[in-house]
Coordinates of C-alpha atoms and ligand atoms in Angstrom, one line a residue:
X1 CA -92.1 164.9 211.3
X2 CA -91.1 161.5 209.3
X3 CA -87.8 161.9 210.5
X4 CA -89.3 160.9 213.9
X5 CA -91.9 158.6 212.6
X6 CA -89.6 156.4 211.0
X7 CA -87.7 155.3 213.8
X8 CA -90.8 153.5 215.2
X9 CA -91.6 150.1 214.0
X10 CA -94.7 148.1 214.7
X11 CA -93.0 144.8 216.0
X12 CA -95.6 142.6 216.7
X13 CA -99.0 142.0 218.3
X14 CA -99.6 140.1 221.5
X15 CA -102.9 139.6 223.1
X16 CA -104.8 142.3 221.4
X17 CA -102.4 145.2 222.7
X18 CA -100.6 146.6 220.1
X19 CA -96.6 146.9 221.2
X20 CA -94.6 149.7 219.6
X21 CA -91.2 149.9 220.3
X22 CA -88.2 151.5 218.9
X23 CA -86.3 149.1 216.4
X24 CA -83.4 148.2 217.7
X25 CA -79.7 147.9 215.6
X26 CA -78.9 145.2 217.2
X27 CA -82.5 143.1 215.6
X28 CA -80.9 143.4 212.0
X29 CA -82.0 140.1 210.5
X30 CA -83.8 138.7 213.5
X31 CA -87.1 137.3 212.7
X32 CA -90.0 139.5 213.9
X33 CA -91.5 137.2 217.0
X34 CA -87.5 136.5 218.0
X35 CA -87.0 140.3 218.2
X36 CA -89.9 140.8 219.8
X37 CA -89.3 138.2 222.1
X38 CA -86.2 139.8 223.1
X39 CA -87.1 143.7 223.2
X40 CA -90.0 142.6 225.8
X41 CA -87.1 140.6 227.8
X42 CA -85.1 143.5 227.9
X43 CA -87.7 146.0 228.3
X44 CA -88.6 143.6 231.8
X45 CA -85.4 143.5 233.0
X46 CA -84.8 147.3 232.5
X47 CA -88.0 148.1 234.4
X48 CA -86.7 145.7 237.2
X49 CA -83.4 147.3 237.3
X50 CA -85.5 151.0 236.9
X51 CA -87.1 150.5 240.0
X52 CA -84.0 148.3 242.2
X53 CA -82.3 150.6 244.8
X54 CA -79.5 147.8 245.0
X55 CA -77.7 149.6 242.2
X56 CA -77.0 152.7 244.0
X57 CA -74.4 153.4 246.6
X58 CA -76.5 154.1 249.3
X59 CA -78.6 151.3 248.9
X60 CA -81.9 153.4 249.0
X61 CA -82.2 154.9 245.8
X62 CA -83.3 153.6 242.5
X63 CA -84.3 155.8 239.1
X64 CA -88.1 155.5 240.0
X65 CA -86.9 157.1 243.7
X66 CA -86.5 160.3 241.1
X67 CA -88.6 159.4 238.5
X68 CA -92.1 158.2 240.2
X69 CA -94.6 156.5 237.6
X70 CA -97.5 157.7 239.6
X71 CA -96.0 161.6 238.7
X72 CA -95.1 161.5 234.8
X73 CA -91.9 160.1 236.0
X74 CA -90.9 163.4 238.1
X75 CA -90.3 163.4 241.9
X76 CA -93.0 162.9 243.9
X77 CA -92.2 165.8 246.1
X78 CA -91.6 169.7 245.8
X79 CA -87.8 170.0 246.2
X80 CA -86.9 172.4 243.6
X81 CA -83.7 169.3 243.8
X82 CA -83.4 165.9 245.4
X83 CA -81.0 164.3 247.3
X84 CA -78.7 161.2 246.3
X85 CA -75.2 160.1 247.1
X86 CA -74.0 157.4 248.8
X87 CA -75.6 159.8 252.5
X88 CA -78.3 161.0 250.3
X89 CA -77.7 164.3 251.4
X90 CA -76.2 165.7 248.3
X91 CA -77.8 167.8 246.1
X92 CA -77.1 168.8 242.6
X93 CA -78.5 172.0 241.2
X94 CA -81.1 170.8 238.6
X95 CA -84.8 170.1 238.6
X96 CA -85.5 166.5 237.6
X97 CA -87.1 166.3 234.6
X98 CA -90.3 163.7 233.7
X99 CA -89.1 160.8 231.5
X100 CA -92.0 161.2 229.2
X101 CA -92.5 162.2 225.9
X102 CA -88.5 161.4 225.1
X103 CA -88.6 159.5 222.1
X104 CA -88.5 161.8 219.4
X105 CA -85.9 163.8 220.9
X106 CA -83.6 164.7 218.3
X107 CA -79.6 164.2 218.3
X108 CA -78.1 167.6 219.7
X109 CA -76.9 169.6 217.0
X110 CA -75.4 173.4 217.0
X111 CA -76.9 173.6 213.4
X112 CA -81.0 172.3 213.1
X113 CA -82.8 172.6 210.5
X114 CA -86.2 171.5 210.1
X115 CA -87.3 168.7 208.1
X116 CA -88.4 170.1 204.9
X117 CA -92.6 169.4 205.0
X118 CA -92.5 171.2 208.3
X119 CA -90.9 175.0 207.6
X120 CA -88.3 176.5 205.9
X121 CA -85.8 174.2 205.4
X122 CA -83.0 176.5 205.1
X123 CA -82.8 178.7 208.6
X124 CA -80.8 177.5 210.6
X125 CA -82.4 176.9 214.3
X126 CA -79.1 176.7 216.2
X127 CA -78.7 174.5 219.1
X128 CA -81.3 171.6 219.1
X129 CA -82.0 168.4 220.7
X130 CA -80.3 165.9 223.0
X131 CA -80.9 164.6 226.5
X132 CA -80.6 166.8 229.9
X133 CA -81.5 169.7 230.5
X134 CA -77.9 170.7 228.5
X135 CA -78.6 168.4 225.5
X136 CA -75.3 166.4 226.7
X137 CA -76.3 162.5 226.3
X138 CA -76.8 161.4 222.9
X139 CA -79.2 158.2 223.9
X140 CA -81.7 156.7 226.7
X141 CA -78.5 154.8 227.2
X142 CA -75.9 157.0 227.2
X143 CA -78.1 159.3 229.6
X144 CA -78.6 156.3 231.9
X145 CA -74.6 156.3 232.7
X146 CA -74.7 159.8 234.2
X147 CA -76.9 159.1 237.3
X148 CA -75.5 155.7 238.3
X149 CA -72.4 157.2 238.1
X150 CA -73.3 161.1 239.8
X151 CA -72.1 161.7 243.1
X152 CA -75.3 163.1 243.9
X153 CA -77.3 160.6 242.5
X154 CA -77.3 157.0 242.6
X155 CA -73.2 157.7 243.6
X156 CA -71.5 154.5 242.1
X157 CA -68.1 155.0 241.3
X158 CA -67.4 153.5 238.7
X159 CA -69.0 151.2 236.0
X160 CA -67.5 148.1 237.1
X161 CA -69.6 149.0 240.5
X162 CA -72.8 149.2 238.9
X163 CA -72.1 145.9 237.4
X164 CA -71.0 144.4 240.8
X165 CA -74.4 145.6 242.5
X166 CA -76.1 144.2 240.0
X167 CA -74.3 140.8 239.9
X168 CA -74.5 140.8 243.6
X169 CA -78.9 141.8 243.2
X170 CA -78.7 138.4 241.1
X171 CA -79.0 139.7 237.5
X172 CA -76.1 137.8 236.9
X173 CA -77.7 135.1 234.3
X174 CA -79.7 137.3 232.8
X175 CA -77.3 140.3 231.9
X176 CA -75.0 137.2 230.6
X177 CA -77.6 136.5 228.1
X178 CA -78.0 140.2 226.5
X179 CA -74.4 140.5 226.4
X180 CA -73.5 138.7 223.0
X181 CA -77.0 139.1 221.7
X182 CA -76.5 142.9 222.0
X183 CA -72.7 143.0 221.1
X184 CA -72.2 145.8 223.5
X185 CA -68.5 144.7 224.8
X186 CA -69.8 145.2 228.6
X187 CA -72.5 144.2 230.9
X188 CA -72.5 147.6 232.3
X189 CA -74.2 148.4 228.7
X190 CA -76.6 145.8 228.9
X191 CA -78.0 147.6 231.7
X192 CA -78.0 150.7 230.5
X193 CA -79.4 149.0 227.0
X194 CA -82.3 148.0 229.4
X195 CA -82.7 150.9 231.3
X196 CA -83.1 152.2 227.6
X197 CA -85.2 149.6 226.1
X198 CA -87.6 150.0 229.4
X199 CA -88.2 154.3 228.6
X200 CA -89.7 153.4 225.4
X201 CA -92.1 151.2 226.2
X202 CA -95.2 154.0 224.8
X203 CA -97.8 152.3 226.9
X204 CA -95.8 154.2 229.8
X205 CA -93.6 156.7 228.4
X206 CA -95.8 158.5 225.5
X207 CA -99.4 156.7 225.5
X208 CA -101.0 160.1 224.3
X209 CA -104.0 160.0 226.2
X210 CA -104.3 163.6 227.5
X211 CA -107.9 165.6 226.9
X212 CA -106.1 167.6 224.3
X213 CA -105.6 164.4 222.3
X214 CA -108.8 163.7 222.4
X215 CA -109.9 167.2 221.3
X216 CA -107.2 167.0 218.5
X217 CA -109.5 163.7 217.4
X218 CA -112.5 165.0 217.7
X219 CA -113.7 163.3 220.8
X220 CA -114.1 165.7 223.1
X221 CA -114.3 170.1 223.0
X222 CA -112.5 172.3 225.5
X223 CA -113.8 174.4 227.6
X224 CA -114.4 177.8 226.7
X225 CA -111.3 179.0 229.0
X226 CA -109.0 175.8 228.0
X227 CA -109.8 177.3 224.2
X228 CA -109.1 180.9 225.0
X229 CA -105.7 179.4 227.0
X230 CA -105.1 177.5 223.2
X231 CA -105.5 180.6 221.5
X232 CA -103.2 182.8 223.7
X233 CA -100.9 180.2 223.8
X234 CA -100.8 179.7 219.9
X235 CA -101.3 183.6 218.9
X236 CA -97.9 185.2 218.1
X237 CA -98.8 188.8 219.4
X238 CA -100.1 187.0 222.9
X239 CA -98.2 184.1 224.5
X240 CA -96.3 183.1 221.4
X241 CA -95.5 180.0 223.3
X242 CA -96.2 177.5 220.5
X243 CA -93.3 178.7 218.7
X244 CA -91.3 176.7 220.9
X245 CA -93.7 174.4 222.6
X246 CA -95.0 173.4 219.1
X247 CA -98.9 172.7 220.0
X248 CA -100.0 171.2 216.2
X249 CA -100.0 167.7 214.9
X250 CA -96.9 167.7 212.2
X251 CA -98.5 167.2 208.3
X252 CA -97.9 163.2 208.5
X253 CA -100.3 163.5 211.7
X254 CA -97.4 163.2 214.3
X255 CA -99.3 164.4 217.6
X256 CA -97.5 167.4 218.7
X257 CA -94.5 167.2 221.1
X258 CA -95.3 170.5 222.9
X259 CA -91.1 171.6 222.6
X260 CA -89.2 172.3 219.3
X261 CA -86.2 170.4 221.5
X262 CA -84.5 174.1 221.1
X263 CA -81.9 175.2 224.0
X264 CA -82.5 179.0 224.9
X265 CA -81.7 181.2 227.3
X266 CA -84.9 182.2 229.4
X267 CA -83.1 183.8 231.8
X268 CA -85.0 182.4 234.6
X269 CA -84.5 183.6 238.6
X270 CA -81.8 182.2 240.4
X271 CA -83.1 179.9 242.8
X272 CA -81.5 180.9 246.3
X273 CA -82.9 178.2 247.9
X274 CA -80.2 176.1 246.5
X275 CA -77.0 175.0 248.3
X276 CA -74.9 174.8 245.2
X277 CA -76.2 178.9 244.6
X278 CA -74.7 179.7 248.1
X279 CA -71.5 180.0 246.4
X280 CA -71.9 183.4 244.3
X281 CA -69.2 182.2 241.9
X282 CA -71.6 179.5 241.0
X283 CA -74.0 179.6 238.1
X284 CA -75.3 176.8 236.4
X285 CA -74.7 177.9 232.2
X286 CA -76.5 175.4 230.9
X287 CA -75.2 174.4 227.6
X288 CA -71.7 176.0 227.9
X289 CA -71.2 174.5 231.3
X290 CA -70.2 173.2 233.9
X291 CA -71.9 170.0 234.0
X292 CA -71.7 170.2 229.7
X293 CA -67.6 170.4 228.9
X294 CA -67.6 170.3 225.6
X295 CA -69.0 173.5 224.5
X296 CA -67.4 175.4 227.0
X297 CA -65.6 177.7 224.6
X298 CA -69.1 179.2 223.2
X299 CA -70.2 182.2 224.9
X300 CA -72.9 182.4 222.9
X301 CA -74.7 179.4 224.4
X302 CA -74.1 180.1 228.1
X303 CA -77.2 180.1 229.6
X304 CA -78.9 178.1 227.4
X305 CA -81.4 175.0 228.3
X306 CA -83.6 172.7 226.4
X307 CA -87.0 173.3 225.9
X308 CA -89.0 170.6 227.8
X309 CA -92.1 169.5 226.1
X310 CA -95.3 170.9 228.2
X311 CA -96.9 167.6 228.2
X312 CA -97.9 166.7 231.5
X313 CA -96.4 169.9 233.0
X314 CA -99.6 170.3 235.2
X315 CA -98.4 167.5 237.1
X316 CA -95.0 169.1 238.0
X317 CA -94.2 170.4 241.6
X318 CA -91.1 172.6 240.4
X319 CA -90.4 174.4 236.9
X320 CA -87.5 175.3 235.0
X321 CA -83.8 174.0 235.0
X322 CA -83.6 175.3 238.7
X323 CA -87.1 174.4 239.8
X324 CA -87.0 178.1 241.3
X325 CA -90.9 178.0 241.1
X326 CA -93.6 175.8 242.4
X327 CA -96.7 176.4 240.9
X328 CA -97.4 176.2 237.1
X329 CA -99.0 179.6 237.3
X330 CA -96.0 181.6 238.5
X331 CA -93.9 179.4 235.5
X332 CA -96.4 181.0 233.0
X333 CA -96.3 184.5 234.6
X334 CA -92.4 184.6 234.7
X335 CA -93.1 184.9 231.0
X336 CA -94.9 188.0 231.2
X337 CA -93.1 189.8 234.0
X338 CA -89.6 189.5 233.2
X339 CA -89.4 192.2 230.6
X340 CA -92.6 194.4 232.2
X341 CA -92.2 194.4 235.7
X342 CA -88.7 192.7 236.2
X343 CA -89.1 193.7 240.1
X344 CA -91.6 190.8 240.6
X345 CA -89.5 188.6 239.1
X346 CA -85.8 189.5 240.5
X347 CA -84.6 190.7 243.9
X348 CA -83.0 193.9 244.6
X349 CA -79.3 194.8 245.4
X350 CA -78.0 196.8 248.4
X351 CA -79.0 200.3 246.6
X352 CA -82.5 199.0 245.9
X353 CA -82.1 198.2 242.2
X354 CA -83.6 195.2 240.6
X355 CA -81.1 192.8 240.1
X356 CA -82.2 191.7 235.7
X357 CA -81.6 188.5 234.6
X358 CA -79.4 187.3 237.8
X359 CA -78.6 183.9 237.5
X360 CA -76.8 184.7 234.5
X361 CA -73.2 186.6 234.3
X362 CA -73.9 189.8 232.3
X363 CA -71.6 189.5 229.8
X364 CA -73.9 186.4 228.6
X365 CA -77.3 188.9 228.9
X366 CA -77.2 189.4 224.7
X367 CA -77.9 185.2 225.2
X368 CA -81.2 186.0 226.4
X369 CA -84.6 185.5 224.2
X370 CA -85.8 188.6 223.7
X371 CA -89.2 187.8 221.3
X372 CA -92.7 187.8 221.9
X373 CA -94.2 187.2 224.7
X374 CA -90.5 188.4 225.7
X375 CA -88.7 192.2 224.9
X376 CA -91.8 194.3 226.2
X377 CA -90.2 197.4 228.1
X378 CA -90.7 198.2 231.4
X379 CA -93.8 199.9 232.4
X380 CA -95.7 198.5 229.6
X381 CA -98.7 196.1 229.5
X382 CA -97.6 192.1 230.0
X383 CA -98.3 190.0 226.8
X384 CA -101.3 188.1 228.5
X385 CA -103.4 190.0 230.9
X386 CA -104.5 188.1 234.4
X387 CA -107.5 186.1 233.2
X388 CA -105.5 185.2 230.5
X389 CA -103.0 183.7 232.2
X390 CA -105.6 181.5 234.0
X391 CA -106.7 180.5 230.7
X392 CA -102.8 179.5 229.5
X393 CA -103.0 177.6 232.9
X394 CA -106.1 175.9 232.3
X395 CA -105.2 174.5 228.6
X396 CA -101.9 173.6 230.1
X397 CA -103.7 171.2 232.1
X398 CA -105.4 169.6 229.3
X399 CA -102.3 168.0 228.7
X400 CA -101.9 165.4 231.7
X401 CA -102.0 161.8 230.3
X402 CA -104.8 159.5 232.0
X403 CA -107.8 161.7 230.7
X404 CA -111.3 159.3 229.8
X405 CA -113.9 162.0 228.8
X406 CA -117.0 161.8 230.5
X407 CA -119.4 159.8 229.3
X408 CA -122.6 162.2 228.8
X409 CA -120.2 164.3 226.4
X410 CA -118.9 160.6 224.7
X411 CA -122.6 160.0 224.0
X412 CA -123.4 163.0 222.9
X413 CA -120.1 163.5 220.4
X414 CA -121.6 159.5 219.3
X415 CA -125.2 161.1 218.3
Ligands
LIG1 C1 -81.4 161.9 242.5 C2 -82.5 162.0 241.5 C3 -82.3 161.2 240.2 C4 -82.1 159.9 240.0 C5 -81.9 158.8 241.1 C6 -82.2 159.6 238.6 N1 -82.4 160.8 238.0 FE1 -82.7 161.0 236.0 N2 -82.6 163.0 236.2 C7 -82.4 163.7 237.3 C8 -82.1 165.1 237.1 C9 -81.8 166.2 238.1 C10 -82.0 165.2 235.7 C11 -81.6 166.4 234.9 C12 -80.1 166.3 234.7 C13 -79.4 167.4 233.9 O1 -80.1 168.1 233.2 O2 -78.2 167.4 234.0 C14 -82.4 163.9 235.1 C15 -82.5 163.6 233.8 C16 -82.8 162.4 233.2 C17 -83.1 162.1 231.8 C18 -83.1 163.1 230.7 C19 -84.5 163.7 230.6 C20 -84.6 164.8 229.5 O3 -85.6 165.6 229.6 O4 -83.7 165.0 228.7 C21 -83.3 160.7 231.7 C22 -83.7 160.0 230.5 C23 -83.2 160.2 233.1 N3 -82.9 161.2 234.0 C24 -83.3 158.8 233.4 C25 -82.8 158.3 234.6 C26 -82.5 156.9 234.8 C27 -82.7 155.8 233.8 C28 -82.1 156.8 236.1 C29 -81.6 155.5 236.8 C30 -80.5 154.9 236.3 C31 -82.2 158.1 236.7 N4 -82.6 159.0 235.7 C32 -82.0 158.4 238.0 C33 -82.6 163.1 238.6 C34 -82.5 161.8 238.9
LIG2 C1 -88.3 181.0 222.9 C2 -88.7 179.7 223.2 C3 -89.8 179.6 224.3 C4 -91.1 180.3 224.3 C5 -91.6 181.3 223.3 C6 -91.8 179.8 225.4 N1 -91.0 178.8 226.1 FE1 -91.5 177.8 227.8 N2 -89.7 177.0 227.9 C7 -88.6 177.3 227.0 C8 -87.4 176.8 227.6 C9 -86.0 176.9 226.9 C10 -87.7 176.3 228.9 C11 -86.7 175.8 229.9 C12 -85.9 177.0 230.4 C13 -85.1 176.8 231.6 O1 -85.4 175.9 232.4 O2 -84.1 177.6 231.8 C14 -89.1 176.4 229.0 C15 -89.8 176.0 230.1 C16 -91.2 176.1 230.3 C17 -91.9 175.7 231.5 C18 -91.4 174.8 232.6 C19 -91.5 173.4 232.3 C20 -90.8 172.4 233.2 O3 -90.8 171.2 232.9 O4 -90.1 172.9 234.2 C21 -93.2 176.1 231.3 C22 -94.4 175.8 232.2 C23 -93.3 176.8 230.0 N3 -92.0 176.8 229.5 C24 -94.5 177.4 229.5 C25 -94.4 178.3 228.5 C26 -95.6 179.2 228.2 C27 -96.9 179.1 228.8 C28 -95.1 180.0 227.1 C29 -95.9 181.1 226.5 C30 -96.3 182.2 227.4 C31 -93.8 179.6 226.8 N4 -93.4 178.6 227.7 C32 -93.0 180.2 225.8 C33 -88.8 177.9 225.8 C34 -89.8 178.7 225.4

C-alpha cells in the first residue's frame, strides 16, 4: 500500500528512539528539528488535553475515560455503550471503538478502488474508508469535534465551550502559540489539531508488536491451533475472513491492517439491551443514517458499517457496531450461524418464527453480505466446525500488541 506509506515521514531522531509521525501541511518549509520540535509540542499538549476531564460538561469525563491506554484505547468495562453527558447518564447506541491502528485509514469514498500493485485496479469496491463506525469524519481532527460536542459524550455545546474549558484548565498560553503556527482560524482547532497530532504518535497508537508480527518476521512460530486458526481464517471456502480483514503484508511490506476499511452490512443482532433500541422505530443504519446525514438518500448502504481492523480485538469486552456480544468467540460464531442456524442467532416473534436479520428494516435485507463464510442455507453445515472456531479464536489473539516471545524459543530461532 504506497498510498499509505507515503504519508509517513521519518522526522527526526531523538535519543536513540526513532519518532515517526505523520507529516504535517502545516511543516511546509520548516526545517526538520523546528518541525520536529513542534509536532512533539503538539503531540504533548494533545495527550494532556486526551486525558483532562475539564473539557467536558460534566467535569468527569475525558477521551481516555472511553478510550483507556491500558485496553487498546477501548473502555475498560463491558457496557455494550458508555455513558456521557453533562449527568453521565446518557447513552448513545454504538460500541466504542479502540483508537489503534487508525492511520492508514483511507478518505471515505462511495467508489474504492485499489491501488494498482495490490489487485485489480479496475473493480470498483464501493463504500470505503473514513472514521466512525459510519465513515462520517474525514480526519483525527475532524473526528475529535464529534465527542466534545455529543450530548452523550463529553456534552459541550458548542465549540466556543470547549475553548472556554480549556482556557479556564489554563491552556490558554499554549493554544495561543499553535494558533498562527498552524493557521487554523480557531483555537478550538488547535485542540482538536492536538488531539490529532497525539493519535498518531506509533509508539502508542500502531507500534506493531503483536506475536503475529513477530511470526510475519520470522521471530517466532504459532502454535499448531493459532496456524490452523490462520488457515481457516485466510481460506476462501472456510472463514474467508481475510477478504475483508486483510491478514498479508502489502508487496512494499506494509504489515497488514487486518480490515479492507470496507462498510458492509453484517446484519448483526439487535442488541436489546440498549435504551435507544427500546424505541422499535429505532435502528441504527449505519452509513445511511441517522447519526451519518449525508447519505441518507442511499438505500443501498443502510445497514452498512466499517470494517474494524482485528488487531487487538482479543482485548475487546464488546463486538460489533452495537456491542450486542461479549466474548470474542460468540463475535466469530455469529459468522457461522446467521445463515445455518439463524435461531441461535435471532429471537423469535409471537408465532414462534425466527425473527432474520432484525436490527435491520427488511426492505434493506438485499444490503446484507451474503458470501462465504456467509449465504449457507439453513440446515446446512456452518463454514468452520467447533474446533475450528477455537482455532479462529486462538489466532485472533495473536494479534494483541505487547507480545516479547519467550526467551527459550528467541534462543533457539538465534541458533
Ligand atoms: C462516552 C465515550 C466516548 C468518549 C468520551 C470519547 N469517545 Fe471516541 N468514540 C466513542 C464511540 C461510541 C465511537 C464510535 C462513534 C460512531 O461510530 O459514531 C468513538 C469513535 C472514535 C474515533 C473513531 C474510531 C474509528 O474506528 O473510526 C476516534 C478517532 C475517537 N473516538 C477519538 C476520541 C477522542 C479524541 C475523544 C476525546 C475528544 C473521544 N473519542 C471521546 C466513544 C467515546
Ligand atoms: C464481507 C466482509 C467481512 C468478512 C468476510 C468478515 N468480516 Fe468481520 N467484520 C466486518 C464488518 C463490516 C464488521 C463490523 C460490522 C458491524 O459492526 O456491524 C466486522 C466486525 C468483526 C468483529 C468485531 C470487531 C469489533 O471491534 O467489534 C470480529 C471479531 C470479526 N469481524 C471477525 C471476523 C472473522 C473471524 C471473520 C471470518 C469468519 C470475519 N470477521 C469475516 C466485515 C467482514
Amino acid at each position: 500500500m504506497p498510498r499509505v506509506a507515503a504519508h509517513f515521514v521519518k522526522i527526526c531522531s531523538v535519543m536513540s528512539l526513532h519518532l515517526v509521525w505523520a507529516a504535517p501541511a502545516w511543516a511546509q518549509g520548516m526545517e526538520r528539528a523546528e518541525v520536529f520540535a513542534q509536532v512533539k509540542a503538539l503531540a504533548a499538549l494533545g495527550s494532556e488535553l486526551f486525558h483532562d476531564p475539564r473539557l467536558s460538561a460534566s467535569g468527569k469525563q475525558s477521551c481516555a475515560t472511553c478510550h483507556n491506554e491500558e485496553h487498546a484505547f477501548a473502555p475498560a468495562n463491558a457496557q455494550a455503550v458508555q455513558r456521557g453527558g453533562a449527568d453521565l447518564a446518557q447513552m448513545g447506541h454504538r460500541a466504542t471503538p479502540s483508537l489503534k491502528y487508525l492511520q492508514s485509514v483511507p478518505q471515505f469514498t462511495e467508489h474504492f478502488f485499489d491501488s494498482e500493485d495490490e489487485a485489480d485496479e479496475s473493480v470498483d469496491n464501493g463504500p470505503t474508508g473514513g472514521l466512525t463506525w459510519d465513515g462520517r469524519a474525514k480526519s483525527l481532527a475532524e473526528q475529535a469535534r464529534i465527542p466534545l460536542l455529543s450530548p452523550f459524550e463529553m456534552g459541550n455545546k458548542t465549540a466556543q465551550d470547549v475553548v472556554d474549558r480549556a482556557q479556564k484548565a489554563g491552556y490558554a498560553p499554549r493554544l495561543k502559540v499553535f494558533e498562527p503556527f498552524l493557521k487554523t482560524g480557531s483555537l478550538f482547532m488547535v485542540i482538536t489539531k492536538a488531539l490529532e497530532t497525539y493519535q498518531q504518535d506509533w509508539r502508542k497508537f500502531y507500534p506493531y508488536t503483536s506475536k503475529y508480527d513477530a511470526y510475519l518476521a520470522g521471530k517466532v512460530a504459532l502454535s499448531k491451533q493459532e496456524q490452523r486458526g490462520l488457515e481457516v481464517f485466510e481460506d476462501p471456502q472456510k472463514g474467508n475472513c481475510a477478504s475483508c480483514h486483510l491478514s498479508q503484508p502489502g508487496h512494499d511490506g506494509t504489515p497488514p491492517q487486518f480490515t479492507d476499511y470496507g462498510l458492509i452490512a453484517l446484519a448483526v443482532p439487535r442488541n436489546t439491551a440498549l435504551p435507544y433500541n427500546a424505541n422499535p422505530q429505532n435502528y441504527d443504519l449505519g452509513l445511511c443514517g441517522p447519526d451519518r446525514t449525508d447519505l441518507a438518500q442511499h438505500a443501498d448502504y443502510c445497514g452498512l458499517f466499517k470494517t474494524p481492523t482485528l488487531r487487538n480485538v482479543a482485548t475487546r469486552k464488546v463486538f460489533f457496531h452495537n456491542g450486542v456480544y461479549k466474548s470474542l468467540r460468540d463475535a466469530v460464531a455469529f459468522y457461522v450461524l446467521r445463515d445455518t442456524q439463524p435461531s441461535r442467532v435471532y429471537p423469535k416473534n409471537a408465532q414462534g418464527e425466527v425473527v432474520l436479520y432484525d436490527d435491520l428494516p427488511k426492505q434493506y435485507h438485499q444490503n446484507i453480505n451474503m458470501n462465504p463464510p456467509f449465504g449457507h442455507r439453513v440446515g446446512n453445515k456452518p463454514a468452520l466446525s467447533e474446533p475450528e472456531i477455537d482455532a479462529v479464536v486462538a489466532f485472533l489473539k495473536t494479534l494483541t500488541d505487547g507480545y516479547t516471545a519467550p526467551t527459550a524459543q528467541r534462543r533457539q530461532k538465534e541458533r
